[in-house]
Short mmCIF file of C-alpha atoms and ligand atoms in Angstrom, two decimals:
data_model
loop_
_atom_site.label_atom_id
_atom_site.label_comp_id
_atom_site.label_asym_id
_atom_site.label_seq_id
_atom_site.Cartn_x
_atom_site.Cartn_y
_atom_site.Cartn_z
CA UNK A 1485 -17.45 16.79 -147.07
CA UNK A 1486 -20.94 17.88 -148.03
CA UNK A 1487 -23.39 19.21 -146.23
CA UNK A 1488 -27.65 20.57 -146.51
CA UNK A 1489 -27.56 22.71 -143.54
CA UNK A 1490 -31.41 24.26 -144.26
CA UNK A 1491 -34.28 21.88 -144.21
CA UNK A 1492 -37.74 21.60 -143.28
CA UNK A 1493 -39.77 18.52 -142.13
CA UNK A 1494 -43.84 18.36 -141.92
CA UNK A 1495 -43.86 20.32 -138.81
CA UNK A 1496 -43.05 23.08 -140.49
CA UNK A 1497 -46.65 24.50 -141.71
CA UNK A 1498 -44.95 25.08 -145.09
CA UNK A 1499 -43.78 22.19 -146.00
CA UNK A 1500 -44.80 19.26 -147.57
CA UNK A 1501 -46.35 16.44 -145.64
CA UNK A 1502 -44.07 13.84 -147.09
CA UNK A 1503 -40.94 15.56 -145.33
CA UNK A 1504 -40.62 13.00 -142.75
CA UNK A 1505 -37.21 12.69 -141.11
CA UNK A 1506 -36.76 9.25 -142.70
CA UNK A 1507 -37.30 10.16 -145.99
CA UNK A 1508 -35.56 13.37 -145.06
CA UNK A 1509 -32.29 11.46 -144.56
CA UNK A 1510 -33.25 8.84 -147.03
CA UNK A 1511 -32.38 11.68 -149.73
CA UNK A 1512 -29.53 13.11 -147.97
CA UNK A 1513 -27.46 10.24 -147.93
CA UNK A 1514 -28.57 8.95 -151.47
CA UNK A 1515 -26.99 12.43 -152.61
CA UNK A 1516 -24.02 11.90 -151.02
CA UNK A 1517 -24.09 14.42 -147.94
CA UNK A 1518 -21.98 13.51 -145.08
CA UNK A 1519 -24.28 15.92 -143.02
CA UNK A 1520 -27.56 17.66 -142.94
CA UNK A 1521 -29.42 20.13 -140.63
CA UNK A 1522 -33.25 19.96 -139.36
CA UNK A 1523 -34.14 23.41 -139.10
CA UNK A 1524 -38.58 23.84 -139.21
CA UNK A 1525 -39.35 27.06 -138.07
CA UNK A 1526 -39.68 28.24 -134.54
CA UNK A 1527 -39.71 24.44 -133.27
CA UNK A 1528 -37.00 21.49 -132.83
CA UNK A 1529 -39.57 19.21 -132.06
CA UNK A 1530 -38.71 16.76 -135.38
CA UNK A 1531 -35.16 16.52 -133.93
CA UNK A 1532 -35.39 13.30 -131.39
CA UNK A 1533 -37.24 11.87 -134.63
CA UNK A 1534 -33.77 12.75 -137.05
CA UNK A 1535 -31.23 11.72 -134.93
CA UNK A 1536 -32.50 8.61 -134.51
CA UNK A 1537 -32.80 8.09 -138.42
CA UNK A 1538 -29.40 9.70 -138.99
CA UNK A 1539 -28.07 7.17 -136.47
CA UNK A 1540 -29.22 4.49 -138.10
CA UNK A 1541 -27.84 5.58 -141.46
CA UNK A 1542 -24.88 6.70 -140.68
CA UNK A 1543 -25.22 10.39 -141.72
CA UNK A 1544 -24.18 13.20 -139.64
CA UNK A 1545 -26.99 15.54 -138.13
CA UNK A 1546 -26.98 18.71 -136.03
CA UNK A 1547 -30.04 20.10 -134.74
CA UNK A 1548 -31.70 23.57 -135.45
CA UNK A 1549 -34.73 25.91 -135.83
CA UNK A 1550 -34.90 28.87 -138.46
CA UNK A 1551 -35.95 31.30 -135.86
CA UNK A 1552 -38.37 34.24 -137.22
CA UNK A 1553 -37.63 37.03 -135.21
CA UNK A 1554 -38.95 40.13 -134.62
CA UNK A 1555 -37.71 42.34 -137.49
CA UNK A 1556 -39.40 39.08 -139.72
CA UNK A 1557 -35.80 37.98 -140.43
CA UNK A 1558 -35.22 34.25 -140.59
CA UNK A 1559 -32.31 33.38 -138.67
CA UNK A 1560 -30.71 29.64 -138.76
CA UNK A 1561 -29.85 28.05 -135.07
CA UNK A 1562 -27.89 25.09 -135.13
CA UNK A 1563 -26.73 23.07 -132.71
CA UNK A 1564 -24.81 19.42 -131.78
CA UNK A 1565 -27.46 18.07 -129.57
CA UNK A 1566 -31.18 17.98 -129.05
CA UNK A 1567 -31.09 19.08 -125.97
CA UNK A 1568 -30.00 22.21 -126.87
CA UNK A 1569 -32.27 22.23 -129.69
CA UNK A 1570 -34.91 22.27 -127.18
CA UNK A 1571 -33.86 24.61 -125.00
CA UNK A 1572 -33.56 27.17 -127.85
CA UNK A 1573 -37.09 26.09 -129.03
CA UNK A 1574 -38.40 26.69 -125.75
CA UNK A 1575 -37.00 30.61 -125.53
CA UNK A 1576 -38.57 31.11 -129.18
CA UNK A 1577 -41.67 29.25 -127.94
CA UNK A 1578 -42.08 31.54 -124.74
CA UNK A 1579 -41.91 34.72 -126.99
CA UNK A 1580 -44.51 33.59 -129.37
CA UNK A 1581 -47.93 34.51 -129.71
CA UNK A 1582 -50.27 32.34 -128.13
CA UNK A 1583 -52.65 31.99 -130.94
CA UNK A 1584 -53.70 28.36 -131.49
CA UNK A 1585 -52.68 27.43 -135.46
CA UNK A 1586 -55.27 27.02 -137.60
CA UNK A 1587 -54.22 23.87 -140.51
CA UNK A 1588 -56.72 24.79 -142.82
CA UNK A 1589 -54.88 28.38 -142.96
CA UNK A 1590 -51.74 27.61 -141.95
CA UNK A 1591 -50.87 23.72 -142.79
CA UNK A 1592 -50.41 21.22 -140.56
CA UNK A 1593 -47.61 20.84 -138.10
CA UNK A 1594 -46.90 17.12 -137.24
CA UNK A 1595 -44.58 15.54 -134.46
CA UNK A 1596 -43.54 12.52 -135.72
CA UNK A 1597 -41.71 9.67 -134.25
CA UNK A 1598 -38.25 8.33 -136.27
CA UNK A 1599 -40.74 5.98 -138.25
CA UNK A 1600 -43.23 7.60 -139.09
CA UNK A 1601 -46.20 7.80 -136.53
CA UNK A 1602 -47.55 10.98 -135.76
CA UNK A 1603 -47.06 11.82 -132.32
CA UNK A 1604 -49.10 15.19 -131.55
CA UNK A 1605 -50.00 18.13 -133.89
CA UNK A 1606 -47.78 21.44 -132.75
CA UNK A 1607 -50.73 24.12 -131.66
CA UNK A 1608 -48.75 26.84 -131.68
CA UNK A 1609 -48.41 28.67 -135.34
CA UNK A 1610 -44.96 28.51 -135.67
CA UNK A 1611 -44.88 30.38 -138.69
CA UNK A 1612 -45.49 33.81 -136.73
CA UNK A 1613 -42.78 35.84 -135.45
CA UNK A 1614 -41.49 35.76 -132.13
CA UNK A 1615 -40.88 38.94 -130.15
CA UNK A 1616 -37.42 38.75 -129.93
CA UNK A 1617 -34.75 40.72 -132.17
CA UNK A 1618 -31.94 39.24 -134.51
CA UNK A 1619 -29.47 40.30 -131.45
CA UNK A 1620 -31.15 38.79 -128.65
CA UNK A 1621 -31.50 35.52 -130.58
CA UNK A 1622 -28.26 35.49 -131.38
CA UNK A 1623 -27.29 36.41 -127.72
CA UNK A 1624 -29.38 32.75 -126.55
CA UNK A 1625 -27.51 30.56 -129.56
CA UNK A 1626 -24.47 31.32 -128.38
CA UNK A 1627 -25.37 31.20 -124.94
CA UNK A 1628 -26.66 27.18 -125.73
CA UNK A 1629 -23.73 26.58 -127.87
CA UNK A 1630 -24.70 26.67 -131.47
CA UNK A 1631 -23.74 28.48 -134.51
CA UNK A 1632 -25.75 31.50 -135.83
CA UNK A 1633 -26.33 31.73 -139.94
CA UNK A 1634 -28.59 35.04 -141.61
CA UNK A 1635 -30.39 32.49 -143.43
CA UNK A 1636 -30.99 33.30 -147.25
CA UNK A 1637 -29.24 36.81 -147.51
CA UNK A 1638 -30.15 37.06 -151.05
CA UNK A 1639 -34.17 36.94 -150.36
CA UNK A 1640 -36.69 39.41 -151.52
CA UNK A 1641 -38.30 38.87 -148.06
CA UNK A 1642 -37.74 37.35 -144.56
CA UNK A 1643 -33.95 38.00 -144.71
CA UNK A 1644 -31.29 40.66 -142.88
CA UNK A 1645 -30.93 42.40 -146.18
CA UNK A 1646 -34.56 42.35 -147.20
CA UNK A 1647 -35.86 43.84 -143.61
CA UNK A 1648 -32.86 45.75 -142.18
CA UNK A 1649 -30.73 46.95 -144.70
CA UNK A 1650 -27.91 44.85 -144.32
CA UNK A 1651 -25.58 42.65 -141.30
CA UNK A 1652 -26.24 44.12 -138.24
CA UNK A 1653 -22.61 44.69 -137.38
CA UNK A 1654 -23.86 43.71 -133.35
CA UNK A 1655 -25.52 40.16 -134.80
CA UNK A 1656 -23.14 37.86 -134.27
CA UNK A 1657 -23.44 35.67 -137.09
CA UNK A 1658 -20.68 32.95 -138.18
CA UNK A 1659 -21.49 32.57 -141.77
CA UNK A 1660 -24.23 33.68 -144.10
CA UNK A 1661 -26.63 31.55 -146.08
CA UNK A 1662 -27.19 32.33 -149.92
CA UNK A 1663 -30.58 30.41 -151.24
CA UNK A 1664 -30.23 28.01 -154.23
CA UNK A 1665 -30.65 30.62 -156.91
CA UNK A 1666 -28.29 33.20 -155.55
CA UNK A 1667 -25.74 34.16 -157.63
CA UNK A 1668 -21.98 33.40 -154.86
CA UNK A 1669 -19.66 35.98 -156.27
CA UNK A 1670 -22.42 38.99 -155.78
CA UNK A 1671 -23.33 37.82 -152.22
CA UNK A 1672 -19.94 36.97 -151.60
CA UNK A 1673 -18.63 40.42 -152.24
CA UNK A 1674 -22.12 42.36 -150.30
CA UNK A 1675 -21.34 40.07 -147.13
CA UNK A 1676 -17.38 40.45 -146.99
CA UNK A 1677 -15.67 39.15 -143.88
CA UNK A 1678 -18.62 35.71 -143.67
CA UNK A 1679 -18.12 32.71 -144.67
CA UNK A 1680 -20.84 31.47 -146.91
CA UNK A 1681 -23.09 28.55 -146.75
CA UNK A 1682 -25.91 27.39 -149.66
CA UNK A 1683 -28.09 24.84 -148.51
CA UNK A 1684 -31.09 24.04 -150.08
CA UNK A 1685 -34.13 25.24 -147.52
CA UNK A 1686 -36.16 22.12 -148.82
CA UNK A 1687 -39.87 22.03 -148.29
CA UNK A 1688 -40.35 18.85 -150.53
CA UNK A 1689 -38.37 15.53 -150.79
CA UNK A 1690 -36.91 16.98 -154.58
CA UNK A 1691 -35.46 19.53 -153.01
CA UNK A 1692 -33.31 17.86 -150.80
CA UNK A 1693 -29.50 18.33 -150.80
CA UNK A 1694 -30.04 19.93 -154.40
CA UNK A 1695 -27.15 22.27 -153.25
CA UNK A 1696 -24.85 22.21 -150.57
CA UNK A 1697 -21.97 23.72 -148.74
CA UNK A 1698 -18.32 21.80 -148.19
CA UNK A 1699 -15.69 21.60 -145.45
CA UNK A 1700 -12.56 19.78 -145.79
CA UNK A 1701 -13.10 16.50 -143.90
CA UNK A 1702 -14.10 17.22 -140.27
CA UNK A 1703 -16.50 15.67 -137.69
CA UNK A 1704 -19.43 16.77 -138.43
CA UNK A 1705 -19.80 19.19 -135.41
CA UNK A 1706 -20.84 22.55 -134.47
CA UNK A 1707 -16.82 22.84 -133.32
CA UNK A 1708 -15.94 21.85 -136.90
CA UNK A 1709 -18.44 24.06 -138.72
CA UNK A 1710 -16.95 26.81 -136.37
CA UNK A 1711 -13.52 26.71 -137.29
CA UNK A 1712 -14.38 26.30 -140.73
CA UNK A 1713 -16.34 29.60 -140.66
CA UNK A 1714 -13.56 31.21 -138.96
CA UNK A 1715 -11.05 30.05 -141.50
CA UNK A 1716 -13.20 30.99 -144.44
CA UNK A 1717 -12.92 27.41 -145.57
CA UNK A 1718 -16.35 27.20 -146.83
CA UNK A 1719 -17.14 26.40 -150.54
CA UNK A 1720 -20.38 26.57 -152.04
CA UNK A 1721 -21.81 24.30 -154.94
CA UNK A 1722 -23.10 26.40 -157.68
CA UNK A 1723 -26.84 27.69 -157.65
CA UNK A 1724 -29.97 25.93 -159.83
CA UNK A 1725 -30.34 27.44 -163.00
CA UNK A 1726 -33.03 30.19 -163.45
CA UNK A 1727 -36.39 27.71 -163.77
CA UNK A 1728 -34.86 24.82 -162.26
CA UNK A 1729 -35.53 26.13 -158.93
CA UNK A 1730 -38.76 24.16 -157.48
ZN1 ZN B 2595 -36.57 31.21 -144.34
ZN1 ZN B 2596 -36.26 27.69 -144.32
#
């Protein structure tokens, strides 16, 4: 089975306004994925809006946040329910500046219900760091259940090789992400001993399930996900093409 384990909806500042979870899913399941992940940063808030359209389409979900911590490295969270979701949002939320986001800078950050209305606009500015480290946040995924991915490896910025060096050998990550362009066989061999994920980190409807990672057939669970990672039973599609990255 297929899976997008990296996307953004429109509360994510960065992303495009037309990332609502219905069209979200809309696009997943049109491109055959038996699963996808929400994961805007810093906030799970979109979730209770997902699950609801992944219920009614029959497509798996779990429920995340990329988490920007400390060191600026973007960390993936994922979890089975939304309840955890939002008990990890809250920790991130409580260790966040309290600066009050600014759309016209930043973009805006809509809560939106499963169809469509917009329920509040986020105030915090989630794209901003919180003051936590890639250990500790690691520490309170587990702690809540979920799975813990070093999200885009193969980044110039905002990733564990980019701002520390390398894996923390005390992180406690399951698997490691490589973005849409990155070649597998060179990540593969700098991050020995993870399994490795590609989703596509979309920030516009296009992007959507453009690449993926597969499992054999599973439940679509953090559980399955796990043992899969453990296994090293993870298989990556192949990345975009040089230019055909949007
Ligand atoms: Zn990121
Ligand atoms: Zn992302």
């Amino acid at each position: 089975m297929k899976f997008d384990l990296h996307i953004h909806s429109c509360l994510s500042p960065c992303a495009s306004l037309e990332m609502a979870p219905s069209e979200i899913v809309a696009r997943a399941a049109a491109a055959g994925m038996s699963g996808i992940a929400l994961t805007d940063h810093n906030s799970s808030r979109n979730c209770p809006a997902i699950a609801e359209c992944a219920r009614r389409a029959g497509i798996g979900c779990l429920y995340g946040l990329e988490v920007c911590t400390a060191e600026e490295v973007h960390v993936l969270t994922l979890f089975d329910t939304t309840e955890q979701a939002a008990a990890m949002t809250d920790w991130v939320y409580a260790a966040m500046i309290k600066r009050v986001n600014d759309p016209e800078a930043f973009g805006d950050q809509p809560v939106v219900t499963w169809d469509n209305d917009i329920v509040e606009l986020e105030w915090r500015i989630l794209g901003s760091a919180a003051r936590k480290t890639v250990q500790e946040t690691g520490a309170k995924c587990r702690e809540l259940g979920g799975l813990f991915v070093a999200a885009h490896v193969d980044r110039p910025a905002f990733s564990v090789f980019s701002q520390l060096g390398g894996i923390p050998p005390d992180a406690g990550f399951d698997a490691i992400e490589i973005s849409r362009t990155g070649g597998e066989d060179e990540w593969r061999a700098k991050t020995e001993g993870f399994a490795a994920t590609r989703s596509s980190d979309a920030h516009n409807l296009d992007d959507v399930a453009l690449v993926w990672t597969e499992i054999p057939d599973a439940p679509f669970t953090v559980a399955s996900l796990r043992a899969a990672f453990a296994a090293r039973a993870t298989a990556v599609s192949p990345p975009l093409r040089f230019g055909a990255a949007r």
